[in-house]
Amino acid sequence: MDLDWLRDFLALAELRTFSRAAEARNVSQPAFSRRIRALEDWVGTPLFVRGAQGTTLTPAGAHFRPAADDLTHGLERARREARAIGDRNTVALSVAATHALSFTFFPAWIRGLMQLQALGTLNLVSDSMEACEAIMLSGEVHFLICHVHPNAPTRFETDRFPSVPIGDDVLVPLCAPGADGRPIWSLPGSEDAPVPYLAYSQASGLGRILAACQDLKRTSMATALTSHLAATLMTMARDGHGVAWLPRTVAADDQARGSLVRAGPEQFDVPIEIRLFRSPECRNDAADELWDGLVSGPAQTRPKSASERAAC
C-alpha cells in the first residue's frame, strides 16, 4: 500500500468530489481515481459511494477514516522526530506554524528578521493548530506561530510558554460576487434563507476562535462544508459555495482582484493577533538569540506594543 493512497482517501472524504480532491492533491483526476480504486482493492471493500452530486463514505469508509488519519499523522510525526534527530547538528531553528500563516505571513516575517540577524538553517513545520500544539508540547520545535484571540485560549500555560505578538490579522466574512459585483450571500441571513457556512474543523485554531465569537451566534447559517484548511475554504468561497471567515493575510489578493467580496459589515469581522510562542524545553543558542532580539532588541526588531500599533 502507498501512503499517498491514504492521503488521497482523506482528501476525498473531506472534499467529497473527485475533481476538487484531485486538484488539492495536485494530480490528474484519472490518476487520482485509479489510486482510490487501488486503495479500495487493497482494503477489499468499497470506501465511497459515487453519485452525481459527489461522493459519500460507505460504512466501511467511515470506519476506516479515523484509522487512516491516525496512521498518516503518526508517520508524519515519526518522520519529523527522525529528521529532528538527524538535523540537530545542522538545523539552527525549528518553527511550527499553522497552515494559513506558513503560506502567507511566515515568509515575509522571517525575511525581515534575516535582514537584521543571521538565523542559520531553518526548519518550518506546517500543520493544523491541533497538530502544532501537540508538536510544541512534545518539545519538537523551538517556536510556534499561530493566531490567537482572548476568548479562545490555547493549550499553553502562560507561565511555561512565553509569547510575544508579532503581527495583527482579522477574520473577514467573504464570498463570491454575483454578476452585479455584490455578494451572492449576505449576513446575517434569516431562518427562511440561512447563509451556507464554510466552517473550520475542530482541529483548526481559527475554528476555535470563531466558535467563541458571540456575534456569529446571532447569524442564521447552515454548515455546507468543514475543513481545517483556510485555503480549501477560500477556494470553495471563490467558487460560490458559501461564506467563509478568512484571514485578511490569506485573502487579500482575492479581495483586491474582486474574486471575493464582503458578505457582511465590519461588525462581523473578528480581530485576531499573531503570536510567537517559545518552547520551554527545545532550546539552543540560536533560539535564545532570536528570542532576546524580539523581546528586548532595538525598536526595528521588537514587536510593537498595543499602544504603538494603535498610534500607527
PDB file of C-alpha atoms in Angstrom:
ATOM      1  CA  MET A   1       0.000   0.000   0.000  1.00  0.00           C
ATOM      2  CA  ASP A   2       1.203   3.507  -0.888  1.00  0.00           C
ATOM      3  CA  LEU A   3       0.970   6.206   1.799  1.00  0.00           C
ATOM      4  CA  ASP A   4      -0.305   8.603  -0.877  1.00  0.00           C
ATOM      5  CA  TRP A   5      -3.413   6.408  -1.149  1.00  0.00           C
ATOM      6  CA  LEU A   6      -4.299   7.294   2.441  1.00  0.00           C
ATOM      7  CA  ARG A   7      -3.746  10.999   1.779  1.00  0.00           C
ATOM      8  CA  ASP A   8      -5.944  10.715  -1.319  1.00  0.00           C
ATOM      9  CA  PHE A   9      -8.629   8.939   0.710  1.00  0.00           C
ATOM     10  CA  LEU A  10      -8.649  11.660   3.382  1.00  0.00           C
ATOM     11  CA  ALA A  11      -8.778  14.426   0.741  1.00  0.00           C
ATOM     12  CA  LEU A  12     -11.764  12.812  -0.997  1.00  0.00           C
ATOM     13  CA  ALA A  13     -13.524  12.154   2.326  1.00  0.00           C
ATOM     14  CA  GLU A  14     -13.186  15.870   3.152  1.00  0.00           C
ATOM     15  CA  LEU A  15     -13.860  17.491  -0.246  1.00  0.00           C
ATOM     16  CA  ARG A  16     -16.411  14.924  -1.454  1.00  0.00           C
ATOM     17  CA  THR A  17     -15.766  15.298  -5.186  1.00  0.00           C
ATOM     18  CA  PHE A  18     -13.033  13.650  -7.264  1.00  0.00           C
ATOM     19  CA  SER A  19     -12.263  16.855  -9.182  1.00  0.00           C
ATOM     20  CA  ARG A  20     -11.662  19.031  -6.094  1.00  0.00           C
ATOM     21  CA  ALA A  21      -9.769  16.290  -4.256  1.00  0.00           C
ATOM     22  CA  ALA A  22      -7.540  15.608  -7.278  1.00  0.00           C
ATOM     23  CA  GLU A  23      -6.817  19.340  -7.566  1.00  0.00           C
ATOM     24  CA  ALA A  24      -5.960  19.534  -3.852  1.00  0.00           C
ATOM     25  CA  ARG A  25      -3.617  16.551  -4.210  1.00  0.00           C
ATOM     26  CA  ASN A  26      -2.070  18.078  -7.364  1.00  0.00           C
ATOM     27  CA  VAL A  27      -2.697  15.038  -9.573  1.00  0.00           C
ATOM     28  CA  SER A  28      -4.880  14.438 -12.624  1.00  0.00           C
ATOM     29  CA  GLN A  29      -8.397  13.191 -11.935  1.00  0.00           C
ATOM     30  CA  PRO A  30      -7.869   9.877 -13.791  1.00  0.00           C
ATOM     31  CA  ALA A  31      -4.702   9.161 -11.795  1.00  0.00           C
ATOM     32  CA  PHE A  32      -6.477  10.138  -8.574  1.00  0.00           C
ATOM     33  CA  SER A  33      -9.411   7.818  -9.370  1.00  0.00           C
ATOM     34  CA  ARG A  34      -7.024   4.931 -10.058  1.00  0.00           C
ATOM     35  CA  ARG A  35      -5.324   5.438  -6.690  1.00  0.00           C
ATOM     36  CA  ILE A  36      -8.647   5.491  -4.824  1.00  0.00           C
ATOM     37  CA  ARG A  37      -9.658   2.296  -6.613  1.00  0.00           C
ATOM     38  CA  ALA A  38      -6.299   0.720  -5.743  1.00  0.00           C
ATOM     39  CA  LEU A  39      -6.849   1.544  -2.066  1.00  0.00           C
ATOM     40  CA  GLU A  40     -10.338   0.041  -2.156  1.00  0.00           C
ATOM     41  CA  ASP A  41      -8.897  -3.096  -3.797  1.00  0.00           C
ATOM     42  CA  TRP A  42      -6.246  -3.279  -1.069  1.00  0.00           C
ATOM     43  CA  VAL A  43      -8.827  -2.869   1.712  1.00  0.00           C
ATOM     44  CA  GLY A  44     -11.126  -5.326  -0.031  1.00  0.00           C
ATOM     45  CA  THR A  45     -14.353  -3.314   0.011  1.00  0.00           C
ATOM     46  CA  PRO A  46     -15.733  -0.039  -1.439  1.00  0.00           C
ATOM     47  CA  LEU A  47     -14.965   3.000   0.700  1.00  0.00           C
ATOM     48  CA  PHE A  48     -17.037   5.564  -1.237  1.00  0.00           C
ATOM     49  CA  VAL A  49     -20.466   5.753  -2.803  1.00  0.00           C
ATOM     50  CA  ARG A  50     -20.161   7.563  -6.143  1.00  0.00           C
ATOM     51  CA  GLY A  51     -23.073   9.735  -7.232  1.00  0.00           C
ATOM     52  CA  ALA A  52     -23.988  12.627  -9.491  1.00  0.00           C
ATOM     53  CA  GLN A  53     -23.717  15.057  -6.551  1.00  0.00           C
ATOM     54  CA  GLY A  54     -20.316  13.780  -5.442  1.00  0.00           C
ATOM     55  CA  THR A  55     -19.129  11.041  -3.102  1.00  0.00           C
ATOM     56  CA  THR A  56     -20.034   9.910   0.389  1.00  0.00           C
ATOM     57  CA  LEU A  57     -18.305   7.420   2.648  1.00  0.00           C
ATOM     58  CA  THR A  58     -19.675   3.906   2.872  1.00  0.00           C
ATOM     59  CA  PRO A  59     -19.989   2.485   6.419  1.00  0.00           C
ATOM     60  CA  ALA A  60     -16.657   0.757   5.797  1.00  0.00           C
ATOM     61  CA  GLY A  61     -15.138   4.067   4.659  1.00  0.00           C
ATOM     62  CA  ALA A  62     -16.427   5.871   7.750  1.00  0.00           C
ATOM     63  CA  HIS A  63     -14.870   3.155   9.925  1.00  0.00           C
ATOM     64  CA  PHE A  64     -11.581   3.356   8.003  1.00  0.00           C
ATOM     65  CA  ARG A  65     -11.288   7.167   8.109  1.00  0.00           C
ATOM     66  CA  PRO A  66     -10.054   7.661  11.720  1.00  0.00           C
ATOM     67  CA  ALA A  67      -7.514   4.853  11.308  1.00  0.00           C
ATOM     68  CA  ALA A  68      -6.204   6.439   8.092  1.00  0.00           C
ATOM     69  CA  ASP A  69      -5.985   9.818   9.820  1.00  0.00           C
ATOM     70  CA  ASP A  70      -4.135   8.376  12.819  1.00  0.00           C
ATOM     71  CA  LEU A  71      -1.732   6.465  10.585  1.00  0.00           C
ATOM     72  CA  THR A  72      -0.804   9.409   8.381  1.00  0.00           C
ATOM     73  CA  HIS A  73      -0.338  11.722  11.360  1.00  0.00           C
ATOM     74  CA  GLY A  74       1.665   9.076  13.212  1.00  0.00           C
ATOM     75  CA  LEU A  75       4.001   8.550  10.272  1.00  0.00           C
ATOM     76  CA  GLU A  76       4.414  12.298   9.777  1.00  0.00           C
ATOM     77  CA  ARG A  77       5.265  12.676  13.456  1.00  0.00           C
ATOM     78  CA  ALA A  78       7.769   9.814  13.292  1.00  0.00           C
ATOM     79  CA  ARG A  79       9.366  11.375  10.227  1.00  0.00           C
ATOM     80  CA  ARG A  80       9.644  14.767  11.945  1.00  0.00           C
ATOM     81  CA  GLU A  81      11.196  13.212  15.037  1.00  0.00           C
ATOM     82  CA  ALA A  82      13.691  11.197  12.996  1.00  0.00           C
ATOM     83  CA  ARG A  83      14.552  14.246  10.914  1.00  0.00           C
ATOM     84  CA  ALA A  84      14.961  16.350  14.040  1.00  0.00           C
ATOM     85  CA  ILE A  85      17.465  13.849  15.427  1.00  0.00           C
ATOM     86  CA  GLY A  86      19.357  13.827  12.143  1.00  0.00           C
ATOM     87  CA  ASP A  87      19.265  17.612  11.825  1.00  0.00           C
ATOM     88  CA  ARG A  88      20.403  18.533  15.318  1.00  0.00           C
ATOM     89  CA  ASN A  89      23.871  19.419  14.065  1.00  0.00           C
ATOM     90  CA  THR A  90      22.651  21.360  11.024  1.00  0.00           C
ATOM     91  CA  VAL A  91      19.268  22.977  11.814  1.00  0.00           C
ATOM     92  CA  ALA A  92      19.598  26.099  13.935  1.00  0.00           C
ATOM     93  CA  LEU A  93      15.912  26.910  14.389  1.00  0.00           C
ATOM     94  CA  SER A  94      12.767  24.799  14.127  1.00  0.00           C
ATOM     95  CA  VAL A  95       9.454  26.645  13.852  1.00  0.00           C
ATOM     96  CA  ALA A  96       5.912  25.275  13.717  1.00  0.00           C
ATOM     97  CA  ALA A  97       3.248  27.421  12.065  1.00  0.00           C
ATOM     98  CA  THR A  98      -0.390  26.876  11.238  1.00  0.00           C
ATOM     99  CA  HIS A  99      -1.132  26.307   7.553  1.00  0.00           C
ATOM    100  CA  ALA A 100      -2.635  29.765   6.999  1.00  0.00           C
ATOM    101  CA  LEU A 101       0.368  31.583   8.467  1.00  0.00           C
ATOM    102  CA  SER A 102       3.036  29.358   6.921  1.00  0.00           C
ATOM    103  CA  PHE A 103       1.821  30.194   3.403  1.00  0.00           C
ATOM    104  CA  THR A 104       1.445  33.957   3.770  1.00  0.00           C
ATOM    105  CA  PHE A 105       2.731  35.595   6.945  1.00  0.00           C
ATOM    106  CA  PHE A 106       5.811  33.497   7.749  1.00  0.00           C
ATOM    107  CA  PRO A 107       7.873  34.087   4.556  1.00  0.00           C
ATOM    108  CA  ALA A 108       7.729  37.880   4.814  1.00  0.00           C
ATOM    109  CA  TRP A 109       8.196  37.870   8.596  1.00  0.00           C
ATOM    110  CA  ILE A 110      11.251  35.635   8.556  1.00  0.00           C
ATOM    111  CA  ARG A 111      12.715  37.511   5.578  1.00  0.00           C
ATOM    112  CA  GLY A 112      12.519  40.735   7.588  1.00  0.00           C
ATOM    113  CA  LEU A 113      14.294  39.133  10.551  1.00  0.00           C
ATOM    114  CA  MET A 114      17.021  37.693   8.353  1.00  0.00           C
ATOM    115  CA  GLN A 115      17.856  41.192   7.136  1.00  0.00           C
ATOM    116  CA  LEU A 116      18.691  42.120  10.732  1.00  0.00           C
ATOM    117  CA  GLN A 117      20.354  38.992  12.131  1.00  0.00           C
ATOM    118  CA  ALA A 118      21.753  35.667  10.959  1.00  0.00           C
ATOM    119  CA  LEU A 119      19.308  32.905  11.870  1.00  0.00           C
ATOM    120  CA  GLY A 120      21.119  29.869  10.477  1.00  0.00           C
ATOM    121  CA  THR A 121      19.324  26.923   8.930  1.00  0.00           C
ATOM    122  CA  LEU A 122      15.553  26.930   9.439  1.00  0.00           C
ATOM    123  CA  ASN A 123      13.093  24.040   9.602  1.00  0.00           C
ATOM    124  CA  LEU A 124       9.422  25.034   9.154  1.00  0.00           C
ATOM    125  CA  VAL A 125       6.693  22.574  10.179  1.00  0.00           C
ATOM    126  CA  SER A 126       3.238  23.473   8.821  1.00  0.00           C
ATOM    127  CA  ASP A 127       0.104  21.806  10.202  1.00  0.00           C
ATOM    128  CA  SER A 128      -3.265  22.388  11.850  1.00  0.00           C
ATOM    129  CA  MET A 129      -3.400  24.223  15.176  1.00  0.00           C
ATOM    130  CA  GLU A 130      -4.215  20.986  16.994  1.00  0.00           C
ATOM    131  CA  ALA A 131      -1.166  19.262  15.499  1.00  0.00           C
ATOM    132  CA  CYS A 132       1.065  22.309  16.092  1.00  0.00           C
ATOM    133  CA  GLU A 133       0.071  22.351  19.759  1.00  0.00           C
ATOM    134  CA  ALA A 134       0.995  18.677  20.061  1.00  0.00           C
ATOM    135  CA  ILE A 135       4.349  19.323  18.365  1.00  0.00           C
ATOM    136  CA  MET A 136       5.064  22.247  20.698  1.00  0.00           C
ATOM    137  CA  LEU A 137       4.008  20.395  23.854  1.00  0.00           C
ATOM    138  CA  SER A 138       6.262  17.463  22.970  1.00  0.00           C
ATOM    139  CA  GLY A 139       9.273  19.780  22.654  1.00  0.00           C
ATOM    140  CA  GLU A 140       9.916  19.100  18.956  1.00  0.00           C
ATOM    141  CA  VAL A 141      10.284  22.757  17.887  1.00  0.00           C
ATOM    142  CA  HIS A 142      11.758  25.954  19.294  1.00  0.00           C
ATOM    143  CA  PHE A 143       8.830  28.216  18.386  1.00  0.00           C
ATOM    144  CA  LEU A 144       5.199  28.177  17.290  1.00  0.00           C
ATOM    145  CA  ILE A 145       3.454  30.886  15.266  1.00  0.00           C
ATOM    146  CA  CYS A 146      -0.351  30.970  15.393  1.00  0.00           C
ATOM    147  CA  HIS A 147      -3.417  33.192  15.523  1.00  0.00           C
ATOM    148  CA  VAL A 148      -4.807  33.929  18.982  1.00  0.00           C
ATOM    149  CA  HIS A 149      -7.928  35.540  20.427  1.00  0.00           C
ATOM    150  CA  PRO A 150      -8.612  36.283  24.121  1.00  0.00           C
ATOM    151  CA  ASN A 151     -11.878  34.295  24.042  1.00  0.00           C
ATOM    152  CA  ALA A 152     -10.238  31.163  22.635  1.00  0.00           C
ATOM    153  CA  PRO A 153      -7.249  30.175  24.808  1.00  0.00           C
ATOM    154  CA  THR A 154      -4.518  27.844  23.582  1.00  0.00           C
ATOM    155  CA  ARG A 155      -3.227  24.766  25.416  1.00  0.00           C
ATOM    156  CA  PHE A 156      -0.130  26.652  26.575  1.00  0.00           C
ATOM    157  CA  GLU A 157       0.182  27.779  30.196  1.00  0.00           C
ATOM    158  CA  THR A 158       1.428  31.367  30.179  1.00  0.00           C
ATOM    159  CA  ASP A 159       3.985  30.695  32.923  1.00  0.00           C
ATOM    160  CA  ARG A 160       5.584  27.853  30.912  1.00  0.00           C
ATOM    161  CA  PHE A 161       5.217  29.072  27.334  1.00  0.00           C
ATOM    162  CA  PRO A 162       6.103  32.758  26.994  1.00  0.00           C
ATOM    163  CA  SER A 163       4.900  34.525  23.876  1.00  0.00           C
ATOM    164  CA  VAL A 164       5.180  37.832  22.049  1.00  0.00           C
ATOM    165  CA  PRO A 165       2.870  39.458  19.463  1.00  0.00           C
ATOM    166  CA  ILE A 166       4.471  39.632  16.025  1.00  0.00           C
ATOM    167  CA  GLY A 167       1.542  40.820  13.920  1.00  0.00           C
ATOM    168  CA  ASP A 168      -2.166  41.556  13.588  1.00  0.00           C
ATOM    169  CA  ASP A 169      -4.798  39.955  11.409  1.00  0.00           C
ATOM    170  CA  VAL A 170      -8.590  39.910  11.056  1.00  0.00           C
ATOM    171  CA  LEU A 171     -11.089  37.241  10.035  1.00  0.00           C
ATOM    172  CA  VAL A 172     -13.389  38.697   7.373  1.00  0.00           C
ATOM    173  CA  PRO A 173     -16.614  37.048   6.108  1.00  0.00           C
ATOM    174  CA  LEU A 174     -16.129  36.639   2.360  1.00  0.00           C
ATOM    175  CA  CYS A 175     -17.952  35.033  -0.548  1.00  0.00           C
ATOM    176  CA  ALA A 176     -18.051  35.147  -4.327  1.00  0.00           C
ATOM    177  CA  PRO A 177     -19.650  38.140  -6.069  1.00  0.00           C
ATOM    178  CA  GLY A 178     -22.637  37.896  -8.377  1.00  0.00           C
ATOM    179  CA  ALA A 179     -22.806  39.347 -11.871  1.00  0.00           C
ATOM    180  CA  ASP A 180     -23.519  42.773 -10.356  1.00  0.00           C
ATOM    181  CA  GLY A 181     -20.431  42.600  -8.149  1.00  0.00           C
ATOM    182  CA  ARG A 182     -22.500  42.302  -4.979  1.00  0.00           C
ATOM    183  CA  PRO A 183     -22.060  39.320  -2.633  1.00  0.00           C
ATOM    184  CA  ILE A 184     -24.016  36.186  -3.519  1.00  0.00           C
ATOM    185  CA  TRP A 185     -24.716  35.642   0.177  1.00  0.00           C
ATOM    186  CA  SER A 186     -25.384  38.327   2.758  1.00  0.00           C
ATOM    187  CA  LEU A 187     -25.117  38.199   6.534  1.00  0.00           C
ATOM    188  CA  PRO A 188     -26.803  37.833   8.945  1.00  0.00           C
ATOM    189  CA  GLY A 189     -29.134  35.636   6.865  1.00  0.00           C
ATOM    190  CA  SER A 190     -32.547  34.512   8.083  1.00  0.00           C
ATOM    191  CA  GLU A 191     -34.294  31.394   9.322  1.00  0.00           C
ATOM    192  CA  ASP A 192     -36.089  31.104   5.982  1.00  0.00           C
ATOM    193  CA  ALA A 193     -32.880  31.609   3.979  1.00  0.00           C
ATOM    194  CA  PRO A 194     -29.828  30.634   6.057  1.00  0.00           C
ATOM    195  CA  VAL A 195     -26.431  31.524   4.629  1.00  0.00           C
ATOM    196  CA  PRO A 196     -24.324  28.471   3.604  1.00  0.00           C
ATOM    197  CA  TYR A 197     -21.384  28.420   6.005  1.00  0.00           C
ATOM    198  CA  LEU A 198     -17.916  27.162   5.085  1.00  0.00           C
ATOM    199  CA  ALA A 199     -16.641  26.192   8.519  1.00  0.00           C
ATOM    200  CA  TYR A 200     -13.307  25.311  10.079  1.00  0.00           C
ATOM    201  CA  SER A 201     -12.978  21.911  11.741  1.00  0.00           C
ATOM    202  CA  GLN A 202     -12.205  21.325  15.412  1.00  0.00           C
ATOM    203  CA  ALA A 203      -8.519  20.826  14.555  1.00  0.00           C
ATOM    204  CA  SER A 204      -8.309  24.441  13.364  1.00  0.00           C
ATOM    205  CA  GLY A 205      -7.361  27.251  15.700  1.00  0.00           C
ATOM    206  CA  LEU A 206      -9.434  29.629  13.569  1.00  0.00           C
ATOM    207  CA  GLY A 207     -12.410  27.329  14.130  1.00  0.00           C
ATOM    208  CA  ARG A 208     -11.966  27.646  17.898  1.00  0.00           C
ATOM    209  CA  ILE A 209     -11.783  31.421  17.609  1.00  0.00           C
ATOM    210  CA  LEU A 210     -14.953  31.686  15.536  1.00  0.00           C
ATOM    211  CA  ALA A 211     -16.798  29.314  17.868  1.00  0.00           C
ATOM    212  CA  ALA A 212     -16.010  31.687  20.747  1.00  0.00           C
ATOM    213  CA  CYS A 213     -17.376  34.794  18.998  1.00  0.00           C
ATOM    214  CA  GLN A 214     -20.830  35.841  20.178  1.00  0.00           C
ATOM    215  CA  ASP A 215     -21.653  37.937  17.099  1.00  0.00           C
ATOM    216  CA  LEU A 216     -21.548  34.856  14.892  1.00  0.00           C
ATOM    217  CA  LYS A 217     -24.170  33.194  17.091  1.00  0.00           C
ATOM    218  CA  ARG A 218     -26.611  35.917  16.057  1.00  0.00           C
ATOM    219  CA  THR A 219     -26.474  34.858  12.406  1.00  0.00           C
ATOM    220  CA  SER A 220     -28.575  32.307  10.532  1.00  0.00           C
ATOM    221  CA  MET A 221     -26.214  29.904   8.787  1.00  0.00           C
ATOM    222  CA  ALA A 222     -26.217  26.274   7.649  1.00  0.00           C
ATOM    223  CA  THR A 223     -22.871  24.471   7.506  1.00  0.00           C
ATOM    224  CA  ALA A 224     -22.118  23.460   3.901  1.00  0.00           C
ATOM    225  CA  LEU A 225     -18.512  22.248   4.307  1.00  0.00           C
ATOM    226  CA  THR A 226     -15.979  21.736   7.072  1.00  0.00           C
ATOM    227  CA  SER A 227     -12.189  21.829   6.674  1.00  0.00           C
ATOM    228  CA  HIS A 228      -9.176  22.733   8.803  1.00  0.00           C
ATOM    229  CA  LEU A 229      -7.556  24.447   5.799  1.00  0.00           C
ATOM    230  CA  ALA A 230      -8.263  28.120   5.146  1.00  0.00           C
ATOM    231  CA  ALA A 231      -7.038  27.584   1.573  1.00  0.00           C
ATOM    232  CA  THR A 232      -9.749  24.973   0.970  1.00  0.00           C
ATOM    233  CA  LEU A 233     -12.459  27.226   2.380  1.00  0.00           C
ATOM    234  CA  MET A 234     -11.187  30.119   0.275  1.00  0.00           C
ATOM    235  CA  THR A 235     -11.422  28.036  -2.902  1.00  0.00           C
ATOM    236  CA  MET A 236     -14.945  26.933  -2.016  1.00  0.00           C
ATOM    237  CA  ALA A 237     -15.979  30.510  -1.243  1.00  0.00           C
ATOM    238  CA  ARG A 238     -14.456  31.710  -4.523  1.00  0.00           C
ATOM    239  CA  ASP A 239     -16.459  29.052  -6.379  1.00  0.00           C
ATOM    240  CA  GLY A 240     -19.733  30.299  -4.866  1.00  0.00           C
ATOM    241  CA  HIS A 241     -20.415  27.567  -2.304  1.00  0.00           C
ATOM    242  CA  GLY A 242     -20.919  29.834   0.718  1.00  0.00           C
ATOM    243  CA  VAL A 243     -19.382  32.292   3.179  1.00  0.00           C
ATOM    244  CA  ALA A 244     -16.035  31.738   4.885  1.00  0.00           C
ATOM    245  CA  TRP A 245     -14.318  33.815   7.566  1.00  0.00           C
ATOM    246  CA  LEU A 246     -10.846  34.125   6.069  1.00  0.00           C
ATOM    247  CA  PRO A 247      -7.724  35.800   7.479  1.00  0.00           C
ATOM    248  CA  ARG A 248      -7.010  39.015   5.658  1.00  0.00           C
ATOM    249  CA  THR A 249      -3.376  37.873   5.304  1.00  0.00           C
ATOM    250  CA  VAL A 250      -4.655  34.922   3.244  1.00  0.00           C
ATOM    251  CA  ALA A 251      -7.463  36.513   1.216  1.00  0.00           C
ATOM    252  CA  ALA A 252      -6.036  39.975   0.488  1.00  0.00           C
ATOM    253  CA  ASP A 253      -5.138  39.209  -3.146  1.00  0.00           C
ATOM    254  CA  ASP A 254      -8.578  37.720  -3.862  1.00  0.00           C
ATOM    255  CA  GLN A 255     -10.259  40.756  -2.351  1.00  0.00           C
ATOM    256  CA  ALA A 256      -8.081  43.082  -4.414  1.00  0.00           C
ATOM    257  CA  ARG A 257      -8.989  41.183  -7.608  1.00  0.00           C
ATOM    258  CA  GLY A 258     -12.679  41.152  -6.681  1.00  0.00           C
ATOM    259  CA  SER A 259     -12.946  37.348  -6.775  1.00  0.00           C
ATOM    260  CA  LEU A 260     -14.011  37.527  -3.116  1.00  0.00           C
ATOM    261  CA  VAL A 261     -16.160  40.282  -1.590  1.00  0.00           C
ATOM    262  CA  ARG A 262     -17.520  41.063   1.839  1.00  0.00           C
ATOM    263  CA  ALA A 263     -20.590  39.086   2.840  1.00  0.00           C
ATOM    264  CA  GLY A 264     -21.355  41.336   5.796  1.00  0.00           C
ATOM    265  CA  PRO A 265     -20.476  44.624   7.517  1.00  0.00           C
ATOM    266  CA  GLU A 266     -17.424  45.112   9.717  1.00  0.00           C
ATOM    267  CA  GLN A 267     -19.422  44.202  12.827  1.00  0.00           C
ATOM    268  CA  PHE A 268     -18.917  40.577  11.737  1.00  0.00           C
ATOM    269  CA  ASP A 269     -15.116  40.949  11.465  1.00  0.00           C
ATOM    270  CA  VAL A 270     -13.049  39.170  14.119  1.00  0.00           C
ATOM    271  CA  PRO A 271      -9.745  40.928  15.005  1.00  0.00           C
ATOM    272  CA  ILE A 272      -7.028  38.414  15.888  1.00  0.00           C
ATOM    273  CA  GLU A 273      -3.389  38.567  16.864  1.00  0.00           C
ATOM    274  CA  ILE A 274      -0.417  36.652  15.507  1.00  0.00           C
ATOM    275  CA  ARG A 275       1.831  35.439  18.328  1.00  0.00           C
ATOM    276  CA  LEU A 276       5.129  33.633  18.612  1.00  0.00           C
ATOM    277  CA  PHE A 277       5.240  31.070  21.434  1.00  0.00           C
ATOM    278  CA  ARG A 278       8.533  29.762  22.811  1.00  0.00           C
ATOM    279  CA  SER A 279       9.166  26.183  23.900  1.00  0.00           C
ATOM    280  CA  PRO A 280      10.447  25.779  27.474  1.00  0.00           C
ATOM    281  CA  GLU A 281      12.262  22.541  26.546  1.00  0.00           C
ATOM    282  CA  CYS A 282      13.595  22.874  22.985  1.00  0.00           C
ATOM    283  CA  ARG A 283      16.424  25.396  23.396  1.00  0.00           C
ATOM    284  CA  ASN A 284      19.700  26.344  21.724  1.00  0.00           C
ATOM    285  CA  ASP A 285      21.848  29.450  21.247  1.00  0.00           C
ATOM    286  CA  ALA A 286      20.118  30.437  18.007  1.00  0.00           C
ATOM    287  CA  ALA A 287      16.678  30.269  19.665  1.00  0.00           C
ATOM    288  CA  ASP A 288      17.946  32.325  22.612  1.00  0.00           C
ATOM    289  CA  GLU A 289      19.373  34.970  20.276  1.00  0.00           C
ATOM    290  CA  LEU A 290      16.165  35.248  18.267  1.00  0.00           C
ATOM    291  CA  TRP A 291      14.013  35.466  21.404  1.00  0.00           C
ATOM    292  CA  ASP A 292      16.233  38.092  23.024  1.00  0.00           C
ATOM    293  CA  GLY A 293      16.114  40.175  19.844  1.00  0.00           C
ATOM    294  CA  LEU A 294      12.317  40.024  19.723  1.00  0.00           C
ATOM    295  CA  VAL A 295      11.730  40.737  23.396  1.00  0.00           C
ATOM    296  CA  SER A 296      14.372  43.332  24.206  1.00  0.00           C
ATOM    297  CA  GLY A 297      16.115  44.200  20.958  1.00  0.00           C
ATOM    298  CA  PRO A 298      16.074  47.528  19.086  1.00  0.00           C
ATOM    299  CA  ALA A 299      12.746  49.015  18.058  1.00  0.00           C
ATOM    300  CA  GLN A 300      13.009  47.766  14.485  1.00  0.00           C
ATOM    301  CA  THR A 301      13.203  44.118  15.604  1.00  0.00           C
ATOM    302  CA  ARG A 302      10.960  44.212  18.692  1.00  0.00           C
ATOM    303  CA  PRO A 303       7.220  43.592  18.169  1.00  0.00           C
ATOM    304  CA  LYS A 304       5.105  46.697  18.608  1.00  0.00           C
ATOM    305  CA  SER A 305       3.034  47.021  21.748  1.00  0.00           C
ATOM    306  CA  ALA A 306      -0.722  47.515  21.505  1.00  0.00           C
ATOM    307  CA  SER A 307      -0.312  51.258  22.145  1.00  0.00           C
ATOM    308  CA  GLU A 308       2.414  51.523  19.499  1.00  0.00           C
ATOM    309  CA  ARG A 309       0.224  49.700  16.947  1.00  0.00           C
ATOM    310  CA  ALA A 310      -2.728  51.947  17.772  1.00  0.00           C
ATOM    311  CA  ALA A 311      -0.580  55.025  17.131  1.00  0.00           C
ATOM    312  CA  CYS A 312       0.320  53.846  13.627  1.00  0.00           C
TER     313      CYS A 312
END
